[in-house]
Structures are given as C-alpha cells and as structure tokens.
C-alpha cells in the first residue's frame, strides 16, 4: 500500500473555507491535496506539476475558473477537472462540459458527494492510463 | 429601501384598491402557504449546514440569508394584502431583524446583550459568546461534569460592551483597527512600529477608562456574595482573560493577561488591565494570522478565588510528542503553577496510561529549589522549597490516577485531547483551573491514515447508511437502548444504538460517546442536542438495532459515515490532529450567529399575550405569525361569503365533520358535483390518507363522553381567537387541497387542529405539519392530553414541540408511502383525541392511552401492510 503512488489533487477556490474543508477530507481518503485561493498561484503550480484531478470554483476574482480549467485541459488533456460552484446555471454547465469537465458539483455539497465524484474521476483516469499503456 | 419608504409605497398602493376579489385574496393565501413552507425549509437547511457534513462557503451564507429575507418580506406583504393591512407593524420587526443580519454579514462588531456579571455556578451551557470560552469551559467542568473548580464569577462581554460604550471607545478602536488592517494589507508585511503605537493607544484608553457605576455595583455584589458564602472578607482572586476565540481551537496561550492573588479592592484595576491586554501587539498579530477578523474581539474576564496550592501543574490528556499516543502527561511543581506554564523552572514529569486503571508508566523527578507562593497582601513571591521536599516528587501514583481520570472525563466531553491547568490544595483536593483543547500534530511525514488498511483489520459493520447529524469519531461499547424512557441503565462511554431519536436522550448526552439510530431526521430536536454536545451521531440507518448487540466494541466514524468492528485508534487520533475543527471556522461562527436571529421560535401559542407582531424577535416568529393569521383570515373570509360562490364545496362523509373543501389544483375529480362532493371525489393524496385514518381506524368514538360540570364551565370561559369564537364557525371546517397538498383547519368539539401536508413522489418535498390546541376541560387535563399527543407523535418519529396544551408535530422527507402512513395515523389520532381530555383524570392516563393507541395503530398498520396498501411502520428508510 505504502509504495503505491498517491493520486495528486489540486483544489482552487477563492474562499479559504472550501480549501480548508476539502484538503483533510481528501487526505483522509488517501489522496494528496494542494490548495490554492488565488488562480494565479494555481496557474503557476500547474506549470510545475501534473495533477490527476483538479477541483476548481468557477467564479473568482482575477482569472476565473473557466479560464483556469481551459488552461489545465490544454496542458494535460488527461487530467480530470471537477467544477464546484454556487452559481450553477445551465449555460455554465454546458460550457464546462464542452471544455471536457468531468463533473459539476453545486455548492454547498456534502463531503461524501465530492469524494464520490473524485473517486469516479480517478477511476476514469486510471482506466485511460491503462488503455494507453500496451 | 428603508422602512418608511416601504410603508409609504404600501399605503399609496392600498388607497387605490379598496377590496380585492376573493380569488385574488385566495391567491395571496396560497402564496403565503407556499412561502411559509419554503421559508421553514430554508431555515432547516441552513441549520443542517451546521452539522459539518456539508462544505459551504460565505457565498452560501449570503445568498441563503438574502433569499430568506426575501421570502419573509413577501409573506408580510401578502398577509397585509389579505387582511387589509392589519399587520403593518411586522414591517418594523422585519426591518430590525433584517438590519441585524446585514450587520453580521457586513462584519460589524456586535457584542452580545446579557448579564454583565454571572457566577460560575449560575452559568448555563452555550454562553461562550457572553462569558468567553475559558469561562464557559470551566463552567461546564463545574456544572456538567461536577469536578471541583474555584468559585468565582465572570465579567461578561456584555460588560465589555457597556464599558466601551460609556467611555466612547467603540468608534475609536474600530477606526484604529481598520487603520491597522489597511496598513497591513498595503505593506503586505506588518510594520511592527505601527502595530506598537496603535496597540499602545488603544490599551492606554482602556486602562484610563471609567468603569460604569452599574458594573461596579454588580461586581461588588458578586464579591459580597462570595464573602458571605466563604465567611471571609479578605478574598483574593485570580483574574483571567476569557476572550472570544481563546481556548477554543486556538489557544491564544500567553497572549492575554492573567493576574494572580488580586485583593478584592483591587479588582477593578485588574479588570481594566486584562481588558487592555486584548489589544496588546502580539495578540493583534496572532489574531490576524489565525484568520480572526478584527471585529471578532470581545473580552470577558474570569474572577476566580485563589487556591492556596501546595502543588500545581499541567495535564495533557494525550502526549503530543510521544510515538505512542496512549499516555497522558502530567507536569508538576511545588506551589503555584505560573512559573511552570511560563517555562521558567524545571518540573517533574509523569506519563500515565490513558485507560483505566491509569497506571504510571514513567516518572522524571527533578530538583525544585524554589516555588511561587501567595503573598499575604496580594500578589505572589518566590520562596525556597524546604530541603526535604526539594528532591521529592510532587504527586503520588494514587493522586496521578485521580488527576488523569478527571482529565479523561473532560477530554470525552470536549471531544479533543485537553491541556488542563490544575492545582492541589493542602487538603489533597484537586481543582481544575482551566481547560482547553490540546493541539496534536500528525506524525512527521504527513498523515498515514489508510482506510483500506483499516478495513482489513477492522471489518466494516455498516457503511453509508442514514444521515450524519454530527460528524466526528467515537469508539466504545454498544448499548442497545430498547426503551428511550429507561435511561438509567445507559453506561458511561458507550455508543448508544436506538430505534428512533428522542430529545429525552439529552439526559445522557454527557456520558455517551456516540449515537446511531434506525430512524430520525437531521433537523429533529435530538439532532440539535447531539450537535450541542458534539456527539458523533448518525440517524435513519434503517438497520442499526438489528446489526449491533450490546457490549460489542465498535468505532463510529461519523465523518466518513462508517462503523468498524473494534477500536480503531488511528481514526480517533487522526480526528484529533485535524488542522481545523469545523466548528471553529469563521463561516461556522457566522452562520451560527445568523441563525440565532433567524430560527428560535418565541411565538408559539396564539392564545398567549405575546402572540403579536411587536413580539416577533426572529424570522421564524414572523413566519409563524403570518401563517396563523393567514389561516384565521381565510377561515373568516370563507365564512362571510357562504353561498356566494360555488368554490367551497361541502364534503359529505359518514362522520359529521362539517367540512368544506376548496380545490385549488387537481385535488377533486373533475366530474364532481359543484356543491356537494363525496369521499370518492377526493383525489388529494395526503387528504385521502388523513380521512382514511379518521374514518377507518375505528378510533372515532361516536358515543358522546359525558362532560362534568367543571369541564363545561371551563369551556364557557375559554377565550378563542375571533375566527373560532364566531358562532358561524360551528361545524364549519375548511380544507384547501391540491392533488399533492392539503391544509386542513379543523375544529372538533372544542379543540382546534391544523394539518398541513404535501405528499408526492418527490421525497424531498414531502412534509407534514400537525398542530393541536384547545379543549373543553381545565388546563391540567388539557396538558395531559397534549402530553399524550406529543408522545404518540414522537413515537411515530415526528419532531415535537409542546407548550401547555399546544402540540406541534412535524415530519418531512419520507417517501410517499411512509408519509401516507403518518397522515393515516394523524387521522386516527384526531379521531381518538376528539374528546379525550375529559377522560384525562390523572397523569397515568397519558401512558395508558399512549399504549392503547399505539398498539391499535401499529396492529392496524401491520394488517394493512400485509394487504399491501401500506408498508410496515418500522420500515422507515
């Protein structure tokens, strides 16, 4: 167990409480999580490191979530992106899915909900990886 | 928009339109019913967010508060339209509550109202904002856990507010702090110079402030009371800070001032000095680093009688540094503990098992040449320790056992390892001086928790069943509680497994570790109480009582919602080391403060004198008031227009109910007659379930109960609301229905029911509300009947409120079949209780009737379920 690679998750939300709550929950579920409250910092971080899953809010000051996730998908098409937002409109949902977002979770959400979605995203990613390796 | 403006626009709007057609008024009534349900849902929703099961942000708090304010405002508008502007005062009430909510959201500095001075023994639970955490913790240790603590009193944050107001310091401090925050932001790094000078300015102003005379008097009274009880005039105090946030998740250790051995005539100076320490430079920096908003500052102060300590020290209920965590650590020194806490002296150290019998694992005794003692005239002095004691350990193993046992009790209560200051007096008695959460750092190398690994060693007994009401981890032995009335046998430190939730469990909440139930809701009373005590709690599992047996050891992880076999220490410790306790986050505190202005219900009984707009203190009060008056008004309107329209139709039934039905959307068969309809014409799901219970349960006793003369007289003098005392009301009952909804105002004999229910296949929309009031007999008998009804409702998992003879029961979000059962039961209950108060001769009748009713109903439901029309009552997912 110990030798297995831990899946890497990046969380971007401008409200610190969301990061504060998600990080320990994800760590407890066996993932490694990094949190950011500023999109610029998160954007910098993805130039240094590839994450398995990115969880991002949509509406933030500065670079917004949509632009951030676009950049993530451009750089790492296999990274699964989960959008969390309090302003879920059909339009933003459609737009996110077009950009290849894995799933869309409306705030407030239960910890269990997001953990389930992350688990599915990881499963999908592992499946893709296996498919690519002969 | 301010209130005057609103009222003006209201009046001008009203002038042009003298009377509305009934259809329009009825539309308003419908709006009110809908908004009423929506608003209550929203309140419950916001309350549920406090469970910790959700991730919510500030945006959620803002938008849900705004939505609720909107709903409440609309309710008031609609009620005033309906009643020709009878209740304009509600706008003022609304404005006041709305304003205070906006201020909270804007981060204004709002200090609590309340007593300025409170003795420790008079301190109820949950006064953290008023007395500060340190005082509140100590009061819990004293009044809840019954452990010895020093006598004394708290000078509250309300006194702090009065002090600041009377000295005109409120504004000044706000300005300086803002200036500090701005500068800090501007320069990114805080410039020490500006902090120093700002801190100094504020502190000077406080030290030179006048203590208001009323406060001086109250402090003097508290001192006098202590002098009388101690039979001594020369009292000396430890004067300790107890600020907001202190001794909670953040210790603020050493940030604020403590003064020892202060003579009673020096108390006021000491008080000012401790207040000023709220603004010392390091506290300012500490707060901003820890995410405290500057407006979240309030200083309460504790004045405790000095203990003449022979030895003192600190107990950590868990060793934060050891590899092996199953030990507690005690450090001790001769005399007072201050030098130990400040790290000024070498001290004895002991490690002790955390489990009974608390055996001594190791000891390290050092030479202690000096000790701090009380000076006879106040203050403290350092004295040499006598040669024979110098190298001797301060505590015996028996004393250590006692101390650690006390510590573990405190840890269990506060759900965290504790950092406890203690003192031992000359009689060998331990006192707890203060207790606060001890922060445990995870092992180096990061969290090592691996759920999959755990599951290999500890089989999962139950997973993802039911609803998490309070998160957290608990270990203990199962105690299967069969009869919620029989709480005597509930052992300490158990995990309680029970069929349904009951607010009566509050009595044992202090000694249990966790709760799992078969049925129950997130918003029930017990849920509220479990959250109050932070007891890990999962309800509505549908299976717990079948799975678990008394005596087996389990670990309840109410964060992941799983139950493991055996004692999973890793989980417990992992929980202890979590960076932030959810309950300590700013958003949690904010939401909780807002809910205090939103959800308490003060207006319960429409017959009480406080049932009026001027007494609405919360949104819930307004909502309740509007609902009551709207129903009253529509009943009146209906009565005044009898025969004027074909809208209200008489329902012909075997039982003489005198019921009129207004169908507002698919509740009656389209082919039905325009004046008189029969049972078969009703298609409203909840209405049918209710009427079935009323008619077919066999509970409608058609034999009239003889009413004795006393009962008769008392019925003559009962005051009824105008709508009810109107003679035209006799035999006039009203149901407003749709296919999935009914609102029934039912007057039977001399009592008054409201049943309001929505039942469809949309589980989340399903609700039932039952209200019962009135009766022909004296208050005692009526209260007995109310007690009986309350117990029955609780038995069927309703959330129940009882005041006098008023009973309110609520249930929601059950699947359609279950909701139909509940309404069927309510129908039977209404039939059964029709004239029951006349028979309520003594208290024992309550129990007798409960037994007989529940047995009959359960038997009937069982039969019905076999014929497949209703499911068995215990099958509640």
PDB file of C-alpha atoms in Angstrom, chain A residues 1-2 6 13 15-18 20-25 27-30 57 86-87 107-115, chain B residues 49 52-60 447 449-453 464 471 473 557 559-560 571 574-575 578 580 582 585 587:
ATOM      1  CA  UNK A   1       0.000   0.000   0.000  1.00  0.00           C
ATOM      2  CA  UNK A   2       2.695   2.444   1.110  1.00  0.00           C
ATOM      3  CA  UNK A   6      -0.804   8.611  -4.192  1.00  0.00           C
ATOM      4  CA  UNK A  13     -11.358  28.105  -4.590  1.00  0.00           C
ATOM      5  CA  UNK A  15     -12.943  31.005  -0.298  1.00  0.00           C
ATOM      6  CA  UNK A  16     -10.387  29.564   2.149  1.00  0.00           C
ATOM      7  CA  UNK A  17     -13.050  27.594   3.994  1.00  0.00           C
ATOM      8  CA  UNK A  18     -13.666  25.382   0.981  1.00  0.00           C
ATOM      9  CA  UNK A  20      -9.733  24.040   4.489  1.00  0.00           C
ATOM     10  CA  UNK A  21     -12.579  21.555   4.491  1.00  0.00           C
ATOM     11  CA  UNK A  22     -11.669  19.679   1.320  1.00  0.00           C
ATOM     12  CA  UNK A  23      -7.978  19.124   1.961  1.00  0.00           C
ATOM     13  CA  UNK A  24      -8.251  16.975   5.107  1.00  0.00           C
ATOM     14  CA  UNK A  25     -11.219  15.075   3.702  1.00  0.00           C
ATOM     15  CA  UNK A  27      -6.165  13.323   2.520  1.00  0.00           C
ATOM     16  CA  UNK A  28      -8.146  11.081   4.765  1.00  0.00           C
ATOM     17  CA  UNK A  29      -9.434   9.306   1.689  1.00  0.00           C
ATOM     18  CA  UNK A  30      -5.838   8.607   0.713  1.00  0.00           C
ATOM     19  CA  UNK A  57     -14.551  27.008  -8.432  1.00  0.00           C
ATOM     20  CA  UNK A  86     -22.577  28.151  -6.149  1.00  0.00           C
ATOM     21  CA  UNK A  87     -23.904  29.724  -9.340  1.00  0.00           C
ATOM     22  CA  UNK A 107     -22.178  24.316  -3.646  1.00  0.00           C
ATOM     23  CA  UNK A 108     -22.971  23.666  -0.869  1.00  0.00           C
ATOM     24  CA  UNK A 109     -22.252  19.980  -1.214  1.00  0.00           C
ATOM     25  CA  UNK A 110     -21.739  17.089   1.130  1.00  0.00           C
ATOM     26  CA  UNK A 111     -18.185  15.862   1.605  1.00  0.00           C
ATOM     27  CA  UNK A 112     -19.367  12.434   0.578  1.00  0.00           C
ATOM     28  CA  UNK A 113     -20.651  13.768  -2.756  1.00  0.00           C
ATOM     29  CA  UNK A 114     -17.358  15.277  -3.770  1.00  0.00           C
ATOM     30  CA  UNK A 115     -15.418  12.220  -2.587  1.00  0.00           C
TER      31      UNK A 115
ATOM     32  CA  UNK B  49     -25.303  23.043   7.337  1.00  0.00           C
ATOM     33  CA  UNK B  52     -20.369  19.644   9.370  1.00  0.00           C
ATOM     34  CA  UNK B  53     -21.452  17.215   6.709  1.00  0.00           C
ATOM     35  CA  UNK B  54     -21.556  19.953   4.091  1.00  0.00           C
ATOM     36  CA  UNK B  55     -18.958  22.153   2.561  1.00  0.00           C
ATOM     37  CA  UNK B  56     -20.438  25.606   2.295  1.00  0.00           C
ATOM     38  CA  UNK B  57     -18.869  28.978   1.757  1.00  0.00           C
ATOM     39  CA  UNK B  58     -19.572  32.572   2.537  1.00  0.00           C
ATOM     40  CA  UNK B  59     -21.463  32.881  -0.701  1.00  0.00           C
ATOM     41  CA  UNK B  60     -23.936  30.306   0.532  1.00  0.00           C
ATOM     42  CA  UNK B 447      -0.983  11.651   7.620  1.00  0.00           C
ATOM     43  CA  UNK B 449      -4.140   7.013   7.602  1.00  0.00           C
ATOM     44  CA  UNK B 450      -5.219   4.434   5.100  1.00  0.00           C
ATOM     45  CA  UNK B 451      -8.869   3.487   5.144  1.00  0.00           C
ATOM     46  CA  UNK B 452      -8.301   0.357   3.078  1.00  0.00           C
ATOM     47  CA  UNK B 453      -5.691  -0.849   5.585  1.00  0.00           C
ATOM     48  CA  UNK B 464     -23.201   4.945   4.122  1.00  0.00           C
ATOM     49  CA  UNK B 471     -19.520  14.320  12.386  1.00  0.00           C
ATOM     50  CA  UNK B 473     -15.151   9.740  15.529  1.00  0.00           C
ATOM     51  CA  UNK B 557     -16.665   7.279  12.058  1.00  0.00           C
ATOM     52  CA  UNK B 559     -17.223  11.774   9.189  1.00  0.00           C
ATOM     53  CA  UNK B 560     -16.907   9.040   6.568  1.00  0.00           C
ATOM     54  CA  UNK B 571      -9.166   7.141  13.252  1.00  0.00           C
ATOM     55  CA  UNK B 574      -6.482  11.310  13.044  1.00  0.00           C
ATOM     56  CA  UNK B 575      -9.579  13.234  14.050  1.00  0.00           C
ATOM     57  CA  UNK B 578      -7.182  17.612  12.021  1.00  0.00           C
ATOM     58  CA  UNK B 580      -9.208  22.848  11.892  1.00  0.00           C
ATOM     59  CA  UNK B 582     -15.128  22.835  11.515  1.00  0.00           C
ATOM     60  CA  UNK B 585     -14.160  28.306  11.366  1.00  0.00           C
ATOM     61  CA  UNK B 587     -18.063  30.722   8.413  1.00  0.00           C
TER      62      UNK B 587
END
